[in-house]
Each structure stands twice: as structure tokens, then as C-alpha cells.
Short mmCIF file of C-alpha atoms in Angstrom, two decimals:
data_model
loop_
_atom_site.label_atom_id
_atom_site.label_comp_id
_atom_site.label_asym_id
_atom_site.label_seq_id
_atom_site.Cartn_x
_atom_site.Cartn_y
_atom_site.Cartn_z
CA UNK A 24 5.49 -42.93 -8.42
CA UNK A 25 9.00 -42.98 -7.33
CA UNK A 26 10.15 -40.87 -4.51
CA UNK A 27 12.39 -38.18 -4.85
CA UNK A 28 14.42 -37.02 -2.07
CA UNK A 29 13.62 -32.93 -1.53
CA UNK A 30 16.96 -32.45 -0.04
CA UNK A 31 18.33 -30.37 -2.47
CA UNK A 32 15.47 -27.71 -2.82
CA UNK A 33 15.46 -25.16 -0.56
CA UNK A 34 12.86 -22.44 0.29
CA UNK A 35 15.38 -19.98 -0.22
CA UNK A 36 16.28 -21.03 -3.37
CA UNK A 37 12.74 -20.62 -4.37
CA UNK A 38 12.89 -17.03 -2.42
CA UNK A 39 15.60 -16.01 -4.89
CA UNK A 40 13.56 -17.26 -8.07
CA UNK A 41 10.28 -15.59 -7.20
CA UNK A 42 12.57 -12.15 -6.64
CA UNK A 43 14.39 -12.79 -9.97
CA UNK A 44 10.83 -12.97 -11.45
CA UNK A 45 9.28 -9.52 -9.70
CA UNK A 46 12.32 -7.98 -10.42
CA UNK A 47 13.48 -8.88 -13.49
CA UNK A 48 17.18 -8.48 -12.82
CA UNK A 49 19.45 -10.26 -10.87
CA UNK A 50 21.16 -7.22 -8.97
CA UNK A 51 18.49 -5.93 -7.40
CA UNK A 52 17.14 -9.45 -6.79
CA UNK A 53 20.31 -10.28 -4.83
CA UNK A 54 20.07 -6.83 -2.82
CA UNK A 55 15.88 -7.39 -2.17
CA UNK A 56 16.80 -11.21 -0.60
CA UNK A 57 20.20 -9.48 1.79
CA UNK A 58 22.83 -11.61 -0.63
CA UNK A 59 25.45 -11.29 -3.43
CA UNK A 60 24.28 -10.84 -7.11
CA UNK A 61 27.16 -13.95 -7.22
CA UNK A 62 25.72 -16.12 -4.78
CA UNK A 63 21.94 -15.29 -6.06
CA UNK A 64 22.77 -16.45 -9.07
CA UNK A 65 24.97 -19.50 -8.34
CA UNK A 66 21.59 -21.02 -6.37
CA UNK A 67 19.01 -19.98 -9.29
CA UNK A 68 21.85 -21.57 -11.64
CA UNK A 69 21.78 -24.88 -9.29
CA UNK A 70 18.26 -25.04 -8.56
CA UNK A 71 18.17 -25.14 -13.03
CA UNK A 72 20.34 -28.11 -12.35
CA UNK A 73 18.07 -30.03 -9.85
CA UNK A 74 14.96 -29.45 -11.92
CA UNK A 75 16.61 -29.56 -15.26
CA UNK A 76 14.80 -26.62 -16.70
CA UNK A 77 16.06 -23.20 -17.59
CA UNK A 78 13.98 -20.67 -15.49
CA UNK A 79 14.80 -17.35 -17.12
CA UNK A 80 16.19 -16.30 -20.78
CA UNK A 81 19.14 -14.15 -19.73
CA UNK A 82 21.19 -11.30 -21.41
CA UNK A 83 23.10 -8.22 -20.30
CA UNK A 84 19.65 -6.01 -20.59
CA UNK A 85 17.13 -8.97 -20.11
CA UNK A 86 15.98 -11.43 -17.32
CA UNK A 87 12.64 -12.98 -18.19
CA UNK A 88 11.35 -16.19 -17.62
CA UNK A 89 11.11 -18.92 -20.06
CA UNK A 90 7.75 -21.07 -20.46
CA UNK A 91 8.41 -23.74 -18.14
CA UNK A 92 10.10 -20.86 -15.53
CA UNK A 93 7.22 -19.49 -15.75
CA UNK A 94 4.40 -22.14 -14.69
CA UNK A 95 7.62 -23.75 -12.46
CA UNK A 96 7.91 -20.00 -11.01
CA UNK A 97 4.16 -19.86 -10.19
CA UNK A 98 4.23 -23.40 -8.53
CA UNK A 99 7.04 -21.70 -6.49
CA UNK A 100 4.49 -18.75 -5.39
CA UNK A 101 2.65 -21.42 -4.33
CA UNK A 102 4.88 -23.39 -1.84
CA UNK A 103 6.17 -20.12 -0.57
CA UNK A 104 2.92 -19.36 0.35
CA UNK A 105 1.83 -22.83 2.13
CA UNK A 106 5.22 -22.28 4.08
CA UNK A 107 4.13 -18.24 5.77
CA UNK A 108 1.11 -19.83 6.35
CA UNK A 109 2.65 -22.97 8.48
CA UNK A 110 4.60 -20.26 9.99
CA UNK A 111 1.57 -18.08 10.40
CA UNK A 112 -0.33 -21.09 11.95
CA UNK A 113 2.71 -21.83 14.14
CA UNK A 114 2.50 -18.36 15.26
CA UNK A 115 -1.40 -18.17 16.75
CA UNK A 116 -0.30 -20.83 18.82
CA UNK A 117 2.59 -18.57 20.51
CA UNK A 118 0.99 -15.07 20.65
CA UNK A 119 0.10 -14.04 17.19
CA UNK A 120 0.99 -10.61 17.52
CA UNK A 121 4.14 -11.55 18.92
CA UNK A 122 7.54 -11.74 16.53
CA UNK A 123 7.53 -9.71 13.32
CA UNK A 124 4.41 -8.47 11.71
CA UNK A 125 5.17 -7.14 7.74
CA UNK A 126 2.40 -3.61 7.56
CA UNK A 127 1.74 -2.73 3.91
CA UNK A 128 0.53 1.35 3.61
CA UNK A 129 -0.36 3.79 0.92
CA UNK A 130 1.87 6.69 0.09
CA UNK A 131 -0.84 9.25 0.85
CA UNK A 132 -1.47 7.92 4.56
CA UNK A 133 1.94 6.43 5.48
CA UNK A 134 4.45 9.39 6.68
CA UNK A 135 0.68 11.42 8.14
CA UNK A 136 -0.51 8.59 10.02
CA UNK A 137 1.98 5.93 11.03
CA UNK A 138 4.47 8.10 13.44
CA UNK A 139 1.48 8.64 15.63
CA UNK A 140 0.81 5.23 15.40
CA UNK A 141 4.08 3.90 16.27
CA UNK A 142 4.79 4.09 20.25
CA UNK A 143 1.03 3.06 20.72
CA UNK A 144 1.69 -0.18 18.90
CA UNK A 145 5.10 -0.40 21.07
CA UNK A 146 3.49 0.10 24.53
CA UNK A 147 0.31 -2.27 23.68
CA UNK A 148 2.38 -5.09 21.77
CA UNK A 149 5.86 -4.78 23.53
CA UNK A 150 6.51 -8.45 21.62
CA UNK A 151 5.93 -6.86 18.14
CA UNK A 152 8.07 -6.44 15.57
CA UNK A 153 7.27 -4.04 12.61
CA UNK A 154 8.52 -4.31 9.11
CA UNK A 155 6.65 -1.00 7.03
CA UNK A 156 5.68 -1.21 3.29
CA UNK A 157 5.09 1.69 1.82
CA UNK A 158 3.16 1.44 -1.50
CA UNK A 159 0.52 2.15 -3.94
CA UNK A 160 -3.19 0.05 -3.60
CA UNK A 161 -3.15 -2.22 -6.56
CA UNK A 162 0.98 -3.55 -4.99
CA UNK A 163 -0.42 -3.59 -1.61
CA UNK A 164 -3.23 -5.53 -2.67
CA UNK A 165 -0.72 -8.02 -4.92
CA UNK A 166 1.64 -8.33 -2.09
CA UNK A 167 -1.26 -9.46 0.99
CA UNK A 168 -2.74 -12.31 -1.78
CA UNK A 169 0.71 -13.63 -2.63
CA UNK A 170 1.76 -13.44 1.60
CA UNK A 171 4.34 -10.46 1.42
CA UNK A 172 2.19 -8.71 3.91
CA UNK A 173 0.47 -9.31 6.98
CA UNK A 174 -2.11 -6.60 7.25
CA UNK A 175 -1.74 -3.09 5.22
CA UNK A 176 -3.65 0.43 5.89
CA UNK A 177 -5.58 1.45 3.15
CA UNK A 178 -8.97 2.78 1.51
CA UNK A 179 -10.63 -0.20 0.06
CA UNK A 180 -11.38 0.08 -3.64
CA UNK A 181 -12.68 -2.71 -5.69
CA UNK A 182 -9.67 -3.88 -6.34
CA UNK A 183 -9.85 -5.23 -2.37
CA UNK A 184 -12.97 -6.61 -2.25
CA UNK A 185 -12.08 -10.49 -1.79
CA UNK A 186 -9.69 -8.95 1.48
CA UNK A 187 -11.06 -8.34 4.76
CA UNK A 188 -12.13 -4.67 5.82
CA UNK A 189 -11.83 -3.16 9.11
CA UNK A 190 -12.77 -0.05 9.05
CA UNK A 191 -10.91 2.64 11.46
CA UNK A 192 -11.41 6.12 11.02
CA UNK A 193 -13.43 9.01 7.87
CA UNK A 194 -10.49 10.76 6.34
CA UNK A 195 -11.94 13.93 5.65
CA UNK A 196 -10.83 15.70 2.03
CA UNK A 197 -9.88 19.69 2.29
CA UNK A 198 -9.70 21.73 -1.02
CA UNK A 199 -6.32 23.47 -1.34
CA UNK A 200 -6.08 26.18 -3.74
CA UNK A 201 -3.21 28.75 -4.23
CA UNK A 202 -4.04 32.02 -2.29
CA UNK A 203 -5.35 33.90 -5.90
CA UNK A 204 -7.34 31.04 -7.58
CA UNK A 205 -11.20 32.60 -8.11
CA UNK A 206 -12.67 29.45 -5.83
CA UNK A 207 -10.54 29.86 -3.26
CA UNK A 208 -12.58 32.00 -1.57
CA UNK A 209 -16.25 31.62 -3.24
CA UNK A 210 -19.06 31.92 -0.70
CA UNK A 211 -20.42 28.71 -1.63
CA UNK A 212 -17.99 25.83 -2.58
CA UNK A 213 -19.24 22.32 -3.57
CA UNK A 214 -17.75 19.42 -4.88
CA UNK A 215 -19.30 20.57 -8.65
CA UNK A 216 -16.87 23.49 -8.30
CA UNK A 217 -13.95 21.60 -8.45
CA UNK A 218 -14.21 19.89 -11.94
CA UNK A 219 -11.89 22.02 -13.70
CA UNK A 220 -8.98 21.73 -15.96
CA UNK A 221 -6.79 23.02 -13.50
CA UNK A 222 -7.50 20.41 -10.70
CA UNK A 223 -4.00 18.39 -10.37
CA UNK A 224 -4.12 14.80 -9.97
CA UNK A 225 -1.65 12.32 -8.70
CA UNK A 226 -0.39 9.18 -11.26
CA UNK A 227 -2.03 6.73 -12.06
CA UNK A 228 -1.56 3.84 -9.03
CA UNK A 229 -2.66 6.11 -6.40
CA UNK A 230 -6.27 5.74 -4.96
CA UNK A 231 -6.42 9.23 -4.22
CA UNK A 232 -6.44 10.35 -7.44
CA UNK A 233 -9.45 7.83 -8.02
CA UNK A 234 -11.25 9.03 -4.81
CA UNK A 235 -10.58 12.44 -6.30
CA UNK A 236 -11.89 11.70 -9.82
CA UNK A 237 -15.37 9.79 -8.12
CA UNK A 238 -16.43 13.11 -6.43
CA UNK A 239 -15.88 15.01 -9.91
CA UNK A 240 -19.30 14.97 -11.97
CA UNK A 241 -19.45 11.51 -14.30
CA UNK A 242 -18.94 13.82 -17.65
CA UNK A 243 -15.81 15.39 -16.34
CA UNK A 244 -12.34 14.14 -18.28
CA UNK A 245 -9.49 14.11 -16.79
CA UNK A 246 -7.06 13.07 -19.65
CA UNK A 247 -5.55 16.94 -19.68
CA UNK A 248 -5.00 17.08 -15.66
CA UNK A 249 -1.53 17.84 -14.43
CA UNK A 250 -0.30 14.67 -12.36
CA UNK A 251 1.56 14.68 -9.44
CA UNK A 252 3.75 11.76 -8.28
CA UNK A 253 3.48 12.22 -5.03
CA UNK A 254 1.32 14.08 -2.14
CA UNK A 255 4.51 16.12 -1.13
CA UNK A 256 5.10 17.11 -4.66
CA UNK A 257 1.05 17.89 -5.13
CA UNK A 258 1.84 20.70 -2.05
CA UNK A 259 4.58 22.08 -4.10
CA UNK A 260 2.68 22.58 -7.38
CA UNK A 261 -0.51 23.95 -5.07
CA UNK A 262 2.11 26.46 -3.67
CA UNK A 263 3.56 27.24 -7.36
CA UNK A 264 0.03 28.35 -8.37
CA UNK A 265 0.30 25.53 -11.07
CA UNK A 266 -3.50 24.41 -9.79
CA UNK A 267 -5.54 23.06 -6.72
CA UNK A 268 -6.42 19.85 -5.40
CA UNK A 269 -7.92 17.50 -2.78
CA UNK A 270 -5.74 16.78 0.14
CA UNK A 271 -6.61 14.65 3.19
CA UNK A 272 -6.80 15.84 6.40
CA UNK A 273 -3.53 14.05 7.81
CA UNK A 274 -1.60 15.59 5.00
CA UNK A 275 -2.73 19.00 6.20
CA UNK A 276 -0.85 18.80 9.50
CA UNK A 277 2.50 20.96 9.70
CA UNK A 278 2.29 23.04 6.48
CA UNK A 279 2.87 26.33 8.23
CA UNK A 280 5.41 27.11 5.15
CA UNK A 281 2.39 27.29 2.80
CA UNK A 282 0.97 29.58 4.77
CA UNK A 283 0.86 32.37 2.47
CA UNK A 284 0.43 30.67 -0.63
CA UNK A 285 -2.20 28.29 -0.32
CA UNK A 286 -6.41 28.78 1.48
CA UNK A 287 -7.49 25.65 2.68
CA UNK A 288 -11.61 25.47 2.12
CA UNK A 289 -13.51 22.55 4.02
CA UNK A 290 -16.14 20.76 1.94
CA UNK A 291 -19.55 19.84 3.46
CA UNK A 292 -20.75 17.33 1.41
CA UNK A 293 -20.63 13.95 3.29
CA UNK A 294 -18.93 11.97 0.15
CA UNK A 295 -15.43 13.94 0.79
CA UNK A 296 -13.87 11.60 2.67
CA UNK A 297 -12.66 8.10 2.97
CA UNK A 298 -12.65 5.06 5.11
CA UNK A 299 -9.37 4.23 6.19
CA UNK A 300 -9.28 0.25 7.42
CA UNK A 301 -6.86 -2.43 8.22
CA UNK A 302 -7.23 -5.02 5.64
CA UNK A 303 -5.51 -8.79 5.78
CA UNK A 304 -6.29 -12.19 3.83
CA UNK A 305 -9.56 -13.56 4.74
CA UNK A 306 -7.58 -17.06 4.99
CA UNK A 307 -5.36 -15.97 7.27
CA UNK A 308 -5.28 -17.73 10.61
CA UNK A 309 -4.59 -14.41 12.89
CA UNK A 310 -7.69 -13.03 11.41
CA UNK A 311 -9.14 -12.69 15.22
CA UNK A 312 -6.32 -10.83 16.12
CA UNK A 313 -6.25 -8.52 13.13
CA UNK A 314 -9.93 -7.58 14.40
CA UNK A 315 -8.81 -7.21 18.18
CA UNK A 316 -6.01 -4.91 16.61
CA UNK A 317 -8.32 -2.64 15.07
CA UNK A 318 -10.50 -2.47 17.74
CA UNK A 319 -7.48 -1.13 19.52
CA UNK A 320 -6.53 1.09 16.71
CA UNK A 321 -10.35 2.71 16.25
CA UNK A 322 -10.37 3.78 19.94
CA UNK A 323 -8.00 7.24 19.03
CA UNK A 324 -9.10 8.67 16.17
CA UNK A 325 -6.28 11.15 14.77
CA UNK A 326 -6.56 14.58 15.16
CA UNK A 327 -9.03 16.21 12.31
CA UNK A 328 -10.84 13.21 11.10
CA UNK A 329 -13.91 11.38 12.35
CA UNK A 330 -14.57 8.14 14.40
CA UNK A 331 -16.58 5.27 13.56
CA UNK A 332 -20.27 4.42 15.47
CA UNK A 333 -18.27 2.82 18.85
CA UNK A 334 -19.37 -0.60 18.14
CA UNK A 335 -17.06 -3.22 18.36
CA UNK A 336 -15.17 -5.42 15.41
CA UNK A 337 -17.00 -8.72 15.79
CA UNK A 338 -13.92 -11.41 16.62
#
């Protein structure tokens, strides 16, 4: 075989390919990698030139890749993923929770958990830098295989099973009904109670509404539930009277304007709750340190939810 000089293909030219591909336009491609839609596209245009392939059928209200672009696109993934790992290699050898770790999290934990979080990761990691991902399990999950992220908070579903688990705290889940709804203040509430057509749900994406749906007997249908699209927007519809819902405990913190028009019931069945954990690529090589980091991180549990047995991550 020949050899062919690589001196015209750059990572970053691959960089702007890959985001051309997730995004499917050019625009916010260009604004994703920090550069000008122009520039973007002058590199994708010359990296067509070196390879002599057309990577993407193009018109004013469609990007998508053609055949080749896409198996040459996947090849791409590929070699952008052998290079985070040199870099991630690189990085054990100098501290390797030192320079810029990327955290993935789930909308329903993010803005309850993280700021308390924040200035303990400062003060024990001084070296660390923090880029925050904020997203639902099934991206998360997409983003740590193809190297996007580093580590992400979540609560592992079966869609994270070939990831690493570290578990850190039980989330406990509170029912929140509007201040007149007939369960909200039953003697006796269960779980069973809560399998009603009036039990609002959050979109499809978000493992809470799957956590939600698993503690709801196995003949309940949800296809007529009111969806939310987010946690914040779930409080609002509690507080309209539009329904109730299963909130966890983090989320529960600060609501004093719902006050009057919204009773917060505990459940006392073990299953309402989740594990939250610190999850990362099995095959990645700071894997020791992810561990040591979430033995750190299960030492202070947060306020309302429930610690772990005390024994220690094995490194």
C-alpha cells in the first residue's frame, strides 16, 4: 500500500463533520464548534476535496449525509474517539482530575443537586475544571459511549447497563397533590393510590417519568396522562390543580410559594426512591479516579435523602 501523507486532515475538520451530522444544519454546527457558519463550511467543503466524497446532500431546509458520509462520518466517530482517549491517557499521567472534566446530568437532578455540589468540588480539586451537561438519560448515555462526557449523574436504567455505576445517595420520591385532591390527605396512602388518570407525567426522555410509571401497578396505562416537559413546569400544573405527581426530594427544597396550593405526603414503601450514581465508560483510563471521586462525593449526603451502607468504592 502506498503511503499517504495525513497532513491535510485535521481533527478539527473531523470535529466539524461529526457536528454537521448531530446537528443536521450547518448554523448551529458552526455555533456548537465556537466558529463561523462560513468557515465551518469552507473546511467540511475541503475535507470533500481531500477524500473526494460528498459527505452530506445539502439544500436550504436539508443537511443529511450521503451513503459514503455516512460510513466515512462513523469512521470519523471513531478517530475522534481514539484521540480523547490519548488525551485521557495523557492525562492519568499528570493528575487525572486535573484540567477540564466534561459532567453530563439529568434535568430532574441538575439545578437541585449540583449548586451544593459545586464549591466542594472547588476546595477538594482546586486543579479542576468543570464543563456541565445538562440532559435527558438516553443523550447522556449516547454522549459518555461516543466520549462527549467524562462522567454524568444519573439513575441507571437499562439503557446504562454496559457503563460503570457508582452509586451515591436514595433519592427519596414525595407525592405532591394540589391542596383539594381527595388523596391528598387519605389516612393511608400507598403507591396503589396513585395510579390514576390524573397523575401527570413528564415526556417521554425523562427517567423520572419511567421511575414514576414502574411504581404504578403493571395494568395501569398511561397513554391519557398529562405530560410535563419539565420538573419546574410539573410544579406549576401541581399548583394549577391540573393533577399530582411524584417529585424527588431535591426538587422539594425552596417551594415556599406553593405553600398553599400543594400537600406534600411521604410514601413508606421502600421502592419510592432512586439511586443516584456517577457513571463513566468502563474503558476509560481514569476509572480509579472516578471511584475515589465518588467516594468523596458519598461522604455528604444532601439534605432529605438517604446514604449508602459506609463501605468504600473498591479502586
Amino acid at each position: 500500500m502506498s503511503y499517504v501523507p495525513l497532513s491535510g486532515l485535521s481533527l478539527r475538520d473531523i470535529e466539524y463533520v461529526v457536528a454537521v451530522d448531530d446537528l443536521r444544519n450547518f448554523s448551529r454546527a458552526a455555533e456548537r464548534c465556537g466558529v463561523s457558519q462560513a468557515g465551518l463550511s469552507e473546511q467540511v467543503r475541503k475535507l470533500e476535496q481531500l477524500l473526494n466524497v460528498t459527505l452530506f446532500e445539502r439544500s436550504r431546509r436539508h443537511v443529511a449525509p450521503t451513503p459514503e458520509g455516512e460510513r466515512l462520518i462513523a469512521l470519523g466517530r471513531d478517530v475522534l474517539a481514539s484521540a480523547r482517549n490519548l488525551l485521557e491517557v495523557a492525562r492519568a499521567h499528570t493528575g487525572p482530575l486535573d484540567g477540564l472534566l466534561h459532567i453530563g446530568v439529568i434535568p430532574t437532578l441538575g439545578p437541585y443537586y449540583i449548586p451544593g455540589l459545586l464549591p466542594r468540588l472547588r476546595q477538594k480539586y482546586p486543579q479542576l475544571g468543570l464543563r456541565l451537561n445538562e440532559n435527558t438519560t438516553p443523550n447522556l448515555v449516547q454522549l459518555l459511549r461516543q466520549g462527549d462526557l467524562d462522567v454524568a449523574f444519573m439513575a441507571p436504567t437499562a439503557a446504562t447497563e454496559s457503563l460503570e455505576h457508582a452509586p451515591l445517595f436514595l433519592e427519596p420520591f414525595l407525592a405532591v397533590f394540589p391542596k383539594d385532591h381527595e388523596l391528598a390527605n387519605k389516612k393511608h396512602l400507598s403507591i396503589s393510590d396513585l395510579a390514576r388518570p390524573d397523575l401527570l407525567l413528564l415526556e417521554d426522555g425523562h427517567c423520572l417519568r419511567d421511575q414514576a410509571l414502574s411504581l404504578c401497578p403493571s395494568n395501569f396505562r398511561s397513554q391519557d396522562q398529562r405530560l410535563a416537559t419539565s420538573l419546574e413546569m410539573l410544579w406549576h400544573m401541581i399548583g394549577a390543580g391540573e393533577g399530582f405527581s411524584l417529585i424527588p426530594r431535591l426538587a422539594l427544597n425552596n417551594r415556599q410559594e406553593f405553600d398553599s396550593l400543594v400537600t406534600i405526603r411521604e410514601l413508606s414503601e421502600t421502592e419510592a426512591r432512586r439511586t443516584i450514581s456517577l457513571v463513566w465508560r468502563p474503558s476509560d483510563p481514569r476509572a480509579t479516579s472516578f471511584r475515589e471521586l465518588a467516594n468523596f462525593l458519598r461522604v455528604a449526603t444532601p439534605d432529605g435523602c438517604l446514604p449508602l451502607p459506609k463501605t468504600k468504592i473498591p479502586a
